[in-house]
N, CA, C and O of each residue as an XYZ file, in Angstrom:
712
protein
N      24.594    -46.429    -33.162
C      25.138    -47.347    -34.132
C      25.980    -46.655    -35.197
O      26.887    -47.319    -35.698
N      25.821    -45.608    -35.536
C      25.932    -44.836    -37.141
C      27.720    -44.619    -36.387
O      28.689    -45.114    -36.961
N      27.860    -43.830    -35.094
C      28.922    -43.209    -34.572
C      30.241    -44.741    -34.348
O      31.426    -44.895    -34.644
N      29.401    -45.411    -33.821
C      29.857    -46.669    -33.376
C      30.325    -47.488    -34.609
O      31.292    -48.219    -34.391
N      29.865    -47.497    -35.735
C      30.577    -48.171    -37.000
C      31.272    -47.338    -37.722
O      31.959    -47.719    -38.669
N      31.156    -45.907    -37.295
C      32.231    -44.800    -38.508
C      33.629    -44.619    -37.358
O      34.773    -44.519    -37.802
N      33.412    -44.601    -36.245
C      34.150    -44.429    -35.778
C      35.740    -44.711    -35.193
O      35.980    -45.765    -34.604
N      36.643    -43.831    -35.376
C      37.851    -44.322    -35.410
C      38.756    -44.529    -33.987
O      39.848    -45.098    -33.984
N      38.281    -44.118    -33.108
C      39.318    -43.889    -31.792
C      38.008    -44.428    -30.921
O      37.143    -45.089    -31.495
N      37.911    -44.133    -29.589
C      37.279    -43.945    -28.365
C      36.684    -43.443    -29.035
O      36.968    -42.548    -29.831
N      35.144    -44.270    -28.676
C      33.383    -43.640    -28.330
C      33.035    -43.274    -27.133
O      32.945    -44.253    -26.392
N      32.762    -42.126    -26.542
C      32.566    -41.640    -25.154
C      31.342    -41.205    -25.071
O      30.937    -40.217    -25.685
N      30.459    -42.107    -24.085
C      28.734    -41.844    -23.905
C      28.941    -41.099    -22.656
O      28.798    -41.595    -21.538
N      29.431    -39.371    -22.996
C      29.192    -38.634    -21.374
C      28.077    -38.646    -20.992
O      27.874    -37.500    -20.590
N      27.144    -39.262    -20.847
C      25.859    -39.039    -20.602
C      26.061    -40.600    -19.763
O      25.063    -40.924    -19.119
N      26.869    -41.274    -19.727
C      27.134    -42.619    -18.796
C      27.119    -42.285    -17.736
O      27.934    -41.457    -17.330
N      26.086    -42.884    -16.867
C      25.730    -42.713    -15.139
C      24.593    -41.915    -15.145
O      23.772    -42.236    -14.286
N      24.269    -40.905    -15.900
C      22.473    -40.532    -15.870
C      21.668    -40.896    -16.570
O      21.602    -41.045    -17.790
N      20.821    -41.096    -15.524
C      19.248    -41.646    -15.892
C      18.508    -40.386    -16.237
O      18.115    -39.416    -15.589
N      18.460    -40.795    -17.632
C      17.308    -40.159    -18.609
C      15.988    -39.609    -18.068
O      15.244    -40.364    -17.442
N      15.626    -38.192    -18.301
C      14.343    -38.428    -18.558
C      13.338    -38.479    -19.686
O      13.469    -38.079    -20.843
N      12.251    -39.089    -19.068
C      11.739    -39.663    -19.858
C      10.744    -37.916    -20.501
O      10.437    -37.071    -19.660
N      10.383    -37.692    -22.128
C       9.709    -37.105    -21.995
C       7.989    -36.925    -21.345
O       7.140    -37.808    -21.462
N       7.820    -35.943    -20.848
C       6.359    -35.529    -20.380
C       5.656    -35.457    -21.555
O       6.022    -34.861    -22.567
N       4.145    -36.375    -21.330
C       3.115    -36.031    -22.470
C       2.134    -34.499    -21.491
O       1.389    -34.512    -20.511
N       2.574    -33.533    -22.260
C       1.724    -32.271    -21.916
C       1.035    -32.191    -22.600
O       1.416    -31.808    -23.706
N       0.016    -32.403    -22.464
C      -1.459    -32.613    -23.320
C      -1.157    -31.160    -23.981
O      -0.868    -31.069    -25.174
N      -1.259    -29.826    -22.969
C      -1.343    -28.952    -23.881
C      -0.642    -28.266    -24.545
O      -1.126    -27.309    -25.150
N       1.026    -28.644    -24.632
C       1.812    -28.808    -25.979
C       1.017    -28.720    -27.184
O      -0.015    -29.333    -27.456
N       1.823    -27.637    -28.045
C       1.113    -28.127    -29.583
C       2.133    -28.683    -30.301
O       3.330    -28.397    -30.310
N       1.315    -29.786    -31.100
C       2.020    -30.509    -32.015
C       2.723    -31.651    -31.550
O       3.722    -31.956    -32.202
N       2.403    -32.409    -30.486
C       2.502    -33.177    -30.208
C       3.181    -34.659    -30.341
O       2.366    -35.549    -30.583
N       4.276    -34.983    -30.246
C       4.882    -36.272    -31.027
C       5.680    -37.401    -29.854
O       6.533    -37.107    -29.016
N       5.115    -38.650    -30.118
C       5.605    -39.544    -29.008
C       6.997    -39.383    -29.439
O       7.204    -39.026    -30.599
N       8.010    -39.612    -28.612
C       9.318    -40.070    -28.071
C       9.407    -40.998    -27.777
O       8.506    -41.468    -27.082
N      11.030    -42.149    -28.288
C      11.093    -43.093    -27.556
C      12.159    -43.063    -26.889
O      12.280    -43.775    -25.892
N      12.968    -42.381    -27.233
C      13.873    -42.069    -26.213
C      13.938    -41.090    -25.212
O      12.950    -40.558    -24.707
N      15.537    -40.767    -24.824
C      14.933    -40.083    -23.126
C      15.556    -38.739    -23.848
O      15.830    -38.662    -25.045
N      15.679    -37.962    -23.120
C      15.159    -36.396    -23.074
C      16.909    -35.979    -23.074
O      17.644    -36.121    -22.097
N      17.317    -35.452    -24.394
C      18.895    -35.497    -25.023
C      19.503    -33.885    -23.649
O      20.659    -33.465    -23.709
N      18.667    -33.400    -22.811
C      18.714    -31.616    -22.869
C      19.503    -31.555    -21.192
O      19.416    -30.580    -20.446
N      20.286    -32.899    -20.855
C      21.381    -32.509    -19.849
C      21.805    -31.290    -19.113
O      21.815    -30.771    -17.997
N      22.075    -31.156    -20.088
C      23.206    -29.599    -19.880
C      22.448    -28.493    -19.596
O      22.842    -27.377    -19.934
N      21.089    -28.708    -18.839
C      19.796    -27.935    -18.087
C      20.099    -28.014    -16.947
O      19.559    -27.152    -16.253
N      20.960    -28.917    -16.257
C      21.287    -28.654    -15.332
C      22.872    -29.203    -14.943
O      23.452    -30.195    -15.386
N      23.321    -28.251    -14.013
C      25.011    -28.231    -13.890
C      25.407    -29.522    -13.318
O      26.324    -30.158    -13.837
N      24.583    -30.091    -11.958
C      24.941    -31.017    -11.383
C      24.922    -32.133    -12.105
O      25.310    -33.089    -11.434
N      24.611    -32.424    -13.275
C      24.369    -33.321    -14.347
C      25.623    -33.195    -15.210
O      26.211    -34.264    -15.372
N      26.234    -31.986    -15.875
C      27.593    -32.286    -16.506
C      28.355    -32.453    -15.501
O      29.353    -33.094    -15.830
N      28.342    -32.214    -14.594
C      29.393    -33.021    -13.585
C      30.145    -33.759    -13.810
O      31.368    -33.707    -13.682
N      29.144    -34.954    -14.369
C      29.118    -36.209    -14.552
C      29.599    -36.763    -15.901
O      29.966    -37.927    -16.060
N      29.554    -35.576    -17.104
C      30.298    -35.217    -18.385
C      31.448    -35.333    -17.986
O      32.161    -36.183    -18.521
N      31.904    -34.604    -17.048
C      32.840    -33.593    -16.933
C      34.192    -35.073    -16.515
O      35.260    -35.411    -17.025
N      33.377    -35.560    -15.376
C      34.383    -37.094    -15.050
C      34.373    -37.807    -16.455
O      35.452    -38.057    -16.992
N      33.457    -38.063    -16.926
C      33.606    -39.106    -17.905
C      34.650    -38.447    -19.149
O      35.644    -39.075    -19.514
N      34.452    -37.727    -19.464
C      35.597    -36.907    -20.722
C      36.546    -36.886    -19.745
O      37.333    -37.192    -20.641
N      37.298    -36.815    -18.687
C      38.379    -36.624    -18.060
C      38.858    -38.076    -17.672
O      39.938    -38.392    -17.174
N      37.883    -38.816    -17.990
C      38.777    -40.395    -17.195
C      38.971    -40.995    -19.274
O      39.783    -41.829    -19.674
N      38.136    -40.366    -19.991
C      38.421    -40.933    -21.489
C      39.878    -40.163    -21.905
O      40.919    -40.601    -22.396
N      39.484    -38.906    -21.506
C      41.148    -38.267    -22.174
C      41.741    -38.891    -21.378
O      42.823    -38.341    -21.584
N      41.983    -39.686    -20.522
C      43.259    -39.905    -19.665
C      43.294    -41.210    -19.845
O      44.108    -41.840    -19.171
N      42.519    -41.854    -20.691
C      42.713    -43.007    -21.305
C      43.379    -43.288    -22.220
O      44.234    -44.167    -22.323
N      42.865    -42.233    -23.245
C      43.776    -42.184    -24.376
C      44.980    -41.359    -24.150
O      45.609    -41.415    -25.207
N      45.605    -40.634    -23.316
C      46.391    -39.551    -22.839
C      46.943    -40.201    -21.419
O      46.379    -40.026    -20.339
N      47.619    -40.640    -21.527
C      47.843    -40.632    -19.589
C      48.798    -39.598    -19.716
O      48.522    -38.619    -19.023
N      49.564    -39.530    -20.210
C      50.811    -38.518    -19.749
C      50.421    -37.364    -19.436
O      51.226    -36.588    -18.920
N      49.053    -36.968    -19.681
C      48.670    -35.777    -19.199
C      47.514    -35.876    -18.404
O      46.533    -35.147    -18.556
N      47.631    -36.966    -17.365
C      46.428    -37.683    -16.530
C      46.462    -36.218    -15.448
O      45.451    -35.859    -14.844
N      47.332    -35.740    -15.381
C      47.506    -34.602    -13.870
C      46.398    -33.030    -14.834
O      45.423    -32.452    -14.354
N      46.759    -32.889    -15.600
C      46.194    -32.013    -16.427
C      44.726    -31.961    -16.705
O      44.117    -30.896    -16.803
N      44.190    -33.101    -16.826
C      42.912    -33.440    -17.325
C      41.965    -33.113    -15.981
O      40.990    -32.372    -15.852
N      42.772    -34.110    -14.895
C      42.206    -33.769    -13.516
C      41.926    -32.083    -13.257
O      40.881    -31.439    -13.163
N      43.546    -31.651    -13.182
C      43.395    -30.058    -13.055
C      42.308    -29.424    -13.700
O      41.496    -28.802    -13.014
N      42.169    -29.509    -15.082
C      41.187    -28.682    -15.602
C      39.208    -28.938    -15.317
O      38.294    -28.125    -15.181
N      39.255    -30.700    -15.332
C      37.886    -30.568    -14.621
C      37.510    -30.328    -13.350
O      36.392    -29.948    -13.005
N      38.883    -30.653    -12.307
C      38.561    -29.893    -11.172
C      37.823    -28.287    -11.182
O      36.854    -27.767    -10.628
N      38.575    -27.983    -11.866
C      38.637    -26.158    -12.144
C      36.823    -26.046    -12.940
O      36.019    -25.124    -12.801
N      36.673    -27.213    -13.667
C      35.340    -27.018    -14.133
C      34.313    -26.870    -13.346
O      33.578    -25.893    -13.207
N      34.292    -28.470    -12.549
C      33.686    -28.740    -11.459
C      33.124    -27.886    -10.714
O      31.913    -27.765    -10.530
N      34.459    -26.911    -10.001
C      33.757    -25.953     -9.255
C      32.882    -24.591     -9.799
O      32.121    -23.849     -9.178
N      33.333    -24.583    -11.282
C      32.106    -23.206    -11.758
C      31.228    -24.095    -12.036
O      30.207    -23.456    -11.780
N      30.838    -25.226    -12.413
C      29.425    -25.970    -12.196
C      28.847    -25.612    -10.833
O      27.891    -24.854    -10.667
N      29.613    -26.317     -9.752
C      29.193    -25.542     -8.398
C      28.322    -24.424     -8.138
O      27.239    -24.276     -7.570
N      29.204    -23.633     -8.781
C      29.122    -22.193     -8.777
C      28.418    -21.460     -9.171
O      28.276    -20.368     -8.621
N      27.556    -21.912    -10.551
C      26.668    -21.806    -11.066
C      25.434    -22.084    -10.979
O      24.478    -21.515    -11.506
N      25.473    -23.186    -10.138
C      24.011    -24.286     -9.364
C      23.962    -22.932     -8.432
O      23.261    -22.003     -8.834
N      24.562    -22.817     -7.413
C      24.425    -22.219     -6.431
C      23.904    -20.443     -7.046
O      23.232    -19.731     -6.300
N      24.174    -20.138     -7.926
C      24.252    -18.683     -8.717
C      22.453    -19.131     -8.831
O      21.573    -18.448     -8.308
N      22.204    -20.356     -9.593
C      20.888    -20.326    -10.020
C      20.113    -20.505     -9.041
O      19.055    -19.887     -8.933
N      20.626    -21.581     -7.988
C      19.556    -21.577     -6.945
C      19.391    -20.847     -5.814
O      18.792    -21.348     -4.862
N      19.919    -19.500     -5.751
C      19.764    -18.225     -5.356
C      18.605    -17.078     -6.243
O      17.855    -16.183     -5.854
N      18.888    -17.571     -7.393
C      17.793    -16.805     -8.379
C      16.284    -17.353     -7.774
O      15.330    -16.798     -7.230
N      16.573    -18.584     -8.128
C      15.449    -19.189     -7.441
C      14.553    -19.304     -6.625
O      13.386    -19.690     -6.705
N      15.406    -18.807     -5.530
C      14.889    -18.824     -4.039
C      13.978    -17.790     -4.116
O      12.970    -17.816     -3.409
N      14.326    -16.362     -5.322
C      13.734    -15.439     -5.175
C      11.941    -15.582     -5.837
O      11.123    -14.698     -5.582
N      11.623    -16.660     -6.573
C      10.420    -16.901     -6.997
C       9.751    -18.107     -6.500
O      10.044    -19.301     -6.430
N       8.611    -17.275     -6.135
C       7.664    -17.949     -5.419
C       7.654    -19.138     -5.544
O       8.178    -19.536     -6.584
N       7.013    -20.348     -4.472
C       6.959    -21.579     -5.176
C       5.695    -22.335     -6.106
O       5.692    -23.373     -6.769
N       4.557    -21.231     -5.804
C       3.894    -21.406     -6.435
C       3.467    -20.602     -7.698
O       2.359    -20.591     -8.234
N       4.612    -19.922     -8.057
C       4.825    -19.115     -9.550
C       5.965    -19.569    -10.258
O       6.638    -18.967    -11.095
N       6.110    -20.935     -9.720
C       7.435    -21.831    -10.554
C       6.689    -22.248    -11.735
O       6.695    -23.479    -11.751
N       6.400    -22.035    -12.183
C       5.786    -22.359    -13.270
C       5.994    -21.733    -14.497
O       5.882    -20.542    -14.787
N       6.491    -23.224    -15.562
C       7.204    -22.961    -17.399
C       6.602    -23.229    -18.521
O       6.580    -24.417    -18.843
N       6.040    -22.368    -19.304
C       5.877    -22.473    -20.465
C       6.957    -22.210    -21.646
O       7.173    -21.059    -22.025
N       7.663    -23.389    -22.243
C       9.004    -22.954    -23.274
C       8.449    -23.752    -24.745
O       7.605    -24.603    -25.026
N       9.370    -23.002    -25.406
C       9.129    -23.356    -26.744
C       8.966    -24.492    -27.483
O       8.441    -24.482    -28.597
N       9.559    -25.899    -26.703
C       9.359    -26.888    -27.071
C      10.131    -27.804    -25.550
O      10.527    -27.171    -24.572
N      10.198    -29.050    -25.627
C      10.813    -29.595    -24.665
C      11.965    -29.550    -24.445
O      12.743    -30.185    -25.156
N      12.425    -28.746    -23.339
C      13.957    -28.420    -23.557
C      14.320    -28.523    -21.822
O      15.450    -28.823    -21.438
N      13.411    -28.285    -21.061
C      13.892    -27.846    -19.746
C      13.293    -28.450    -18.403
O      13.135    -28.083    -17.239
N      13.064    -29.486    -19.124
C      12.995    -30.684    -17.951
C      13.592    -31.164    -16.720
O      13.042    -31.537    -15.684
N      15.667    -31.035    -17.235
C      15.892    -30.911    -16.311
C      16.526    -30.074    -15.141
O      17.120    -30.290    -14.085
N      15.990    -28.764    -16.051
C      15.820    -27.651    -14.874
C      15.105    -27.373    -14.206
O      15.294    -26.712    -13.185
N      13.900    -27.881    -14.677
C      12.491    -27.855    -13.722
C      12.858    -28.931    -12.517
O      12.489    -28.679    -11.370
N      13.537    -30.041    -12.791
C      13.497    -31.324    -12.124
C      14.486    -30.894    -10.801
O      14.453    -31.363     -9.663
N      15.300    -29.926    -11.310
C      16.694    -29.425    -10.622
C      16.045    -28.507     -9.245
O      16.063    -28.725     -8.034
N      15.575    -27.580     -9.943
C      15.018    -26.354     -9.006
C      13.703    -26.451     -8.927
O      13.255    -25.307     -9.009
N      12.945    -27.138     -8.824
C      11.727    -27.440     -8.582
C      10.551    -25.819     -9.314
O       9.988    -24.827     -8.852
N      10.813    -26.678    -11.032
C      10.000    -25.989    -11.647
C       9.012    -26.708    -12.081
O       9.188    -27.912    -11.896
N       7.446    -26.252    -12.897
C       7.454    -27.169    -13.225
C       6.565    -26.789    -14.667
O       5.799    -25.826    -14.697
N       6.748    -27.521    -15.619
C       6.837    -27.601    -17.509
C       5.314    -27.555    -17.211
O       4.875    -28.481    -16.529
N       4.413    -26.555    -17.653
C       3.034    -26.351    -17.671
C       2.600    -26.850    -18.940
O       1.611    -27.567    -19.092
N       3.283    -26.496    -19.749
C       2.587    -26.157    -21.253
C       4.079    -25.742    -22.008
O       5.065    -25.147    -21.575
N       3.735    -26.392    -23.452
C       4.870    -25.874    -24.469
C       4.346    -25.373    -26.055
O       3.643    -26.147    -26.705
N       4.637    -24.381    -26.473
C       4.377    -24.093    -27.213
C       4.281    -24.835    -28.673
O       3.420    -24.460    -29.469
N       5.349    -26.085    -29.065
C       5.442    -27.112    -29.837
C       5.737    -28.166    -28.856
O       6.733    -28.349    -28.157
N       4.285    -29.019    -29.007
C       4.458    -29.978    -28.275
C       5.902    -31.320    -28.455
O       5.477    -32.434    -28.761
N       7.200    -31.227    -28.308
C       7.922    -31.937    -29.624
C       9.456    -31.550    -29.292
O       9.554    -30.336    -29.115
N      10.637    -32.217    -29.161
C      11.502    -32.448    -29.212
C      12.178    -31.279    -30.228
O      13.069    -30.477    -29.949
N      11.554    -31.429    -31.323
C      11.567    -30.911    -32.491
C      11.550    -29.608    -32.843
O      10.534    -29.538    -33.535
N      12.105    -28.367    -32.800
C      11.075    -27.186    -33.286
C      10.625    -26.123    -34.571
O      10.412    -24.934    -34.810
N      10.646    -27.344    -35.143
C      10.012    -27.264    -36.512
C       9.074    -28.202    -36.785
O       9.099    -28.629    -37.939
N       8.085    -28.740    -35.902
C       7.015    -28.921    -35.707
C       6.008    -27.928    -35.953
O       6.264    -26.726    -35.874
N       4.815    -28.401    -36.263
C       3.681    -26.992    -36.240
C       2.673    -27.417    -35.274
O       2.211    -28.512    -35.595
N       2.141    -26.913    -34.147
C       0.939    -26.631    -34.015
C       0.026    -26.265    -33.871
O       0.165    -25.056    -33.691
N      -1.769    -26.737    -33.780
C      -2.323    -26.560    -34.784
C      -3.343    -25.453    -33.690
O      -3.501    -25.660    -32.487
N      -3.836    -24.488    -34.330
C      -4.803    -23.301    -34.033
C      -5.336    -23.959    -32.495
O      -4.998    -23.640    -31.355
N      -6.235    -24.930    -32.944
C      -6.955    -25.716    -31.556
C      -5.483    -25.541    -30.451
O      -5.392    -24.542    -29.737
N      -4.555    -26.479    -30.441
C      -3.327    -26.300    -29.622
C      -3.170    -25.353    -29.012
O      -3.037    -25.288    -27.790
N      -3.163    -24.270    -29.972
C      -2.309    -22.605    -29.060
C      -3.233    -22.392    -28.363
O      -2.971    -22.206    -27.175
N      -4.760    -22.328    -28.824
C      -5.828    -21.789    -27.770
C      -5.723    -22.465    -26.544
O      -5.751    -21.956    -25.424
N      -5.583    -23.809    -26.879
C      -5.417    -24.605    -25.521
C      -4.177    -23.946    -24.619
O      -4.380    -23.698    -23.430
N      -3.383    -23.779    -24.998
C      -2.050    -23.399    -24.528
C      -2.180    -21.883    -23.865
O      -1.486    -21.585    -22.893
N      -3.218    -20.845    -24.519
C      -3.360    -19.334    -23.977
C      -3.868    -19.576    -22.952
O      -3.547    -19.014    -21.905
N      -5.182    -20.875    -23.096
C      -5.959    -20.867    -21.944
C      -5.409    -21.408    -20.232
O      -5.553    -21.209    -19.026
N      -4.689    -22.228    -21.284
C      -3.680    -23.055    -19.813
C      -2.802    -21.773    -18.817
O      -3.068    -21.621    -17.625
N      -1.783    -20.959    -19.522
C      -1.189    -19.917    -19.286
C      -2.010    -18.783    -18.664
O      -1.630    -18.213    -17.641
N      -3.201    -18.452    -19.333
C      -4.266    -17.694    -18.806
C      -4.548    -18.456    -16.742
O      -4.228    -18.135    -15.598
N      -5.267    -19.474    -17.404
C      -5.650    -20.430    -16.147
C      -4.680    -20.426    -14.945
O      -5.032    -20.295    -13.772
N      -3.315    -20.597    -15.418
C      -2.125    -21.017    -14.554
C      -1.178    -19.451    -13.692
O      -0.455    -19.419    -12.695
N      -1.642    -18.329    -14.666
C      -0.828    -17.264    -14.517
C       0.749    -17.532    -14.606
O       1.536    -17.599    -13.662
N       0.941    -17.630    -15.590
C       1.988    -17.988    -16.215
C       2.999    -16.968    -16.630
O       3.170    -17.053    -17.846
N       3.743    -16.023    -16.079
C       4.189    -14.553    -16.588
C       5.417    -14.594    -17.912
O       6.074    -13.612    -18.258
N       5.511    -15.887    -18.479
C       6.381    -15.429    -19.298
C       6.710    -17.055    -20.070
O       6.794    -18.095    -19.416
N       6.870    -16.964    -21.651
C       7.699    -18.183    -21.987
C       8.541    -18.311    -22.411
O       8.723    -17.486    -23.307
N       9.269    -18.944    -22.284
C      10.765    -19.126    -22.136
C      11.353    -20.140    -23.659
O      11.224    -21.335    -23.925
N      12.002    -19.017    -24.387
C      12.922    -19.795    -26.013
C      13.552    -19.810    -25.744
O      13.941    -19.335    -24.677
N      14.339    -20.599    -26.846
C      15.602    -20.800    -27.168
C      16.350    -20.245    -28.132
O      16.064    -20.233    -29.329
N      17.451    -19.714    -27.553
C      17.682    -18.392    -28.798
C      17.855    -18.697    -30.091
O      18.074    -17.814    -30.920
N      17.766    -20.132    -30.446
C      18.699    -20.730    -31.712
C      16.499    -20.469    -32.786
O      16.303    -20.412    -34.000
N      15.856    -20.423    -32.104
C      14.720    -21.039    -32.659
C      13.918    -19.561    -33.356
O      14.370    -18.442    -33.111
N      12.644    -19.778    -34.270
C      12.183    -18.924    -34.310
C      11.066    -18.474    -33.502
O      10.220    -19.334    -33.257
N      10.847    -17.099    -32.951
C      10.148    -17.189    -31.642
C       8.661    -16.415    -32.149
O       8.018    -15.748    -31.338
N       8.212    -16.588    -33.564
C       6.825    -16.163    -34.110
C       5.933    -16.941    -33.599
O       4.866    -16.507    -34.036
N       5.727    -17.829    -32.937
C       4.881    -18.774    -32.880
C       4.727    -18.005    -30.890
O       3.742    -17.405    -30.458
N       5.718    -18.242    -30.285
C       5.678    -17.885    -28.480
C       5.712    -16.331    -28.723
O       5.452    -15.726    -27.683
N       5.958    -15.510    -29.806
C       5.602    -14.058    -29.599
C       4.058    -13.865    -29.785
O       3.360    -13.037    -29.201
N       3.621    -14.882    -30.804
C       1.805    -14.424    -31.081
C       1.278    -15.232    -29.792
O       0.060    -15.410    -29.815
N       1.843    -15.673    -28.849
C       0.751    -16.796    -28.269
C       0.892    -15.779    -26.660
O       0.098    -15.697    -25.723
N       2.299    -15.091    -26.885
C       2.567    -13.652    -25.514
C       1.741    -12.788    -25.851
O       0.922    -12.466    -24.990
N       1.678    -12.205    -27.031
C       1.120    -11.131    -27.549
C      -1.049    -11.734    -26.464
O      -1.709    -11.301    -25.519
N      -1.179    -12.910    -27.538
C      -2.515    -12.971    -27.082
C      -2.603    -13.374    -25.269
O      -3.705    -13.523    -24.741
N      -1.931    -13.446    -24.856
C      -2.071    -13.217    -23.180
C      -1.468    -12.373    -22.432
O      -1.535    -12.351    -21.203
N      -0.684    -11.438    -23.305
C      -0.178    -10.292    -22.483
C       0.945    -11.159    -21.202
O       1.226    -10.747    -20.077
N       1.393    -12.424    -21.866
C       2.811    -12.247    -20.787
C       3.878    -11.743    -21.878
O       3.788    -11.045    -22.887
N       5.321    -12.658    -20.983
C       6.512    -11.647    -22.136
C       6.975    -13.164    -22.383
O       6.692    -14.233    -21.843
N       8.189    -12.611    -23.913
C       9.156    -13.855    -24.031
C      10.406    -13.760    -23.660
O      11.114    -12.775    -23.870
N      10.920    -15.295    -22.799
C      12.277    -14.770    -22.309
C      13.087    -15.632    -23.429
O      14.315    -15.572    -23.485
């Protein structure tokens, strides 16, 4: 609404044609907070901006035709390092076990990379969209024990975040942070 009443030109929902996911309640997340919407973190997987990639290319060429050949050219050219990149990752992939697919990350972020390459979201360190959430002592134990339980070799931040919270929770199980 806020974008939709300030806004002066074309509103472009690249996210038009995918279905959301919905967030996972991981019990043993800390800090925990319902969601009502779907899960903003796309760009987890390539075959998904794809779908960016058409929609910003059929909007610029809406507002732009004269450079309708251009727009094409360049998401073509995108297109295929999306390709390129799926295929880059799902070669990484191939190399880990399928039953050591298994993610513990800093907060909900990688859903749909798990969904992509068949990972799958064990446990998060802030249970929460959010990561400036706190949670609480009870939580992390739950969370060492899960990781402990699961053999879990590593959890996975986000470089933008602070990683004191997934360094004390590596530290107490002896995996690493990626």
């Amino acid at each position: 609404p806020v974008i939709n009443t300030n806004a002066r030109g074309l509103v472009v929902e690249v996210s038009a044609g995918i279905a959301p996911l919905t967030f996972n309640d991981i019990e043993t997340g800390a800090g925990g907070d319902a969601h009502t919407s779907g899960d903003p973190h796309v760009w987890m997987d390539p075959t998904l901006v794809k779908t960016w990639v058409r929609n910003i290319e059929t909007a610029l060429t809406q507002v732009d035709p004269d450079h309708e050949l251009q727009y094409q050219q360049n998401a073509d050219a995108y297109l295929q390092q999306l390709d390129e990149l799926d295929v880059w990752i799902e070669t990484r992939v191939a190399m880990v076990p399928q039953d050591q697919r298994k993610l513990v990350t800093d907060h909900e972020s990688m859903a749909y990379f798990a969904n992509r390459y068949g990972f799958n979201v064990v446990g998060l360190v802030v249970g929460s969209i959010s990561t400036l959430s706190s949670p609480s002592a009870q939580e992390l134990a739950a969370l060492e024990d899960l990781i402990r339980e699961q053999q879990v070799p590593a959890i996975f931040v986000d470089r933008s975040v602070n990683t004191n919270l997934a360094d004390q929770v590596a530290q107490d199980t002896g995996v690493q942070v990626v």
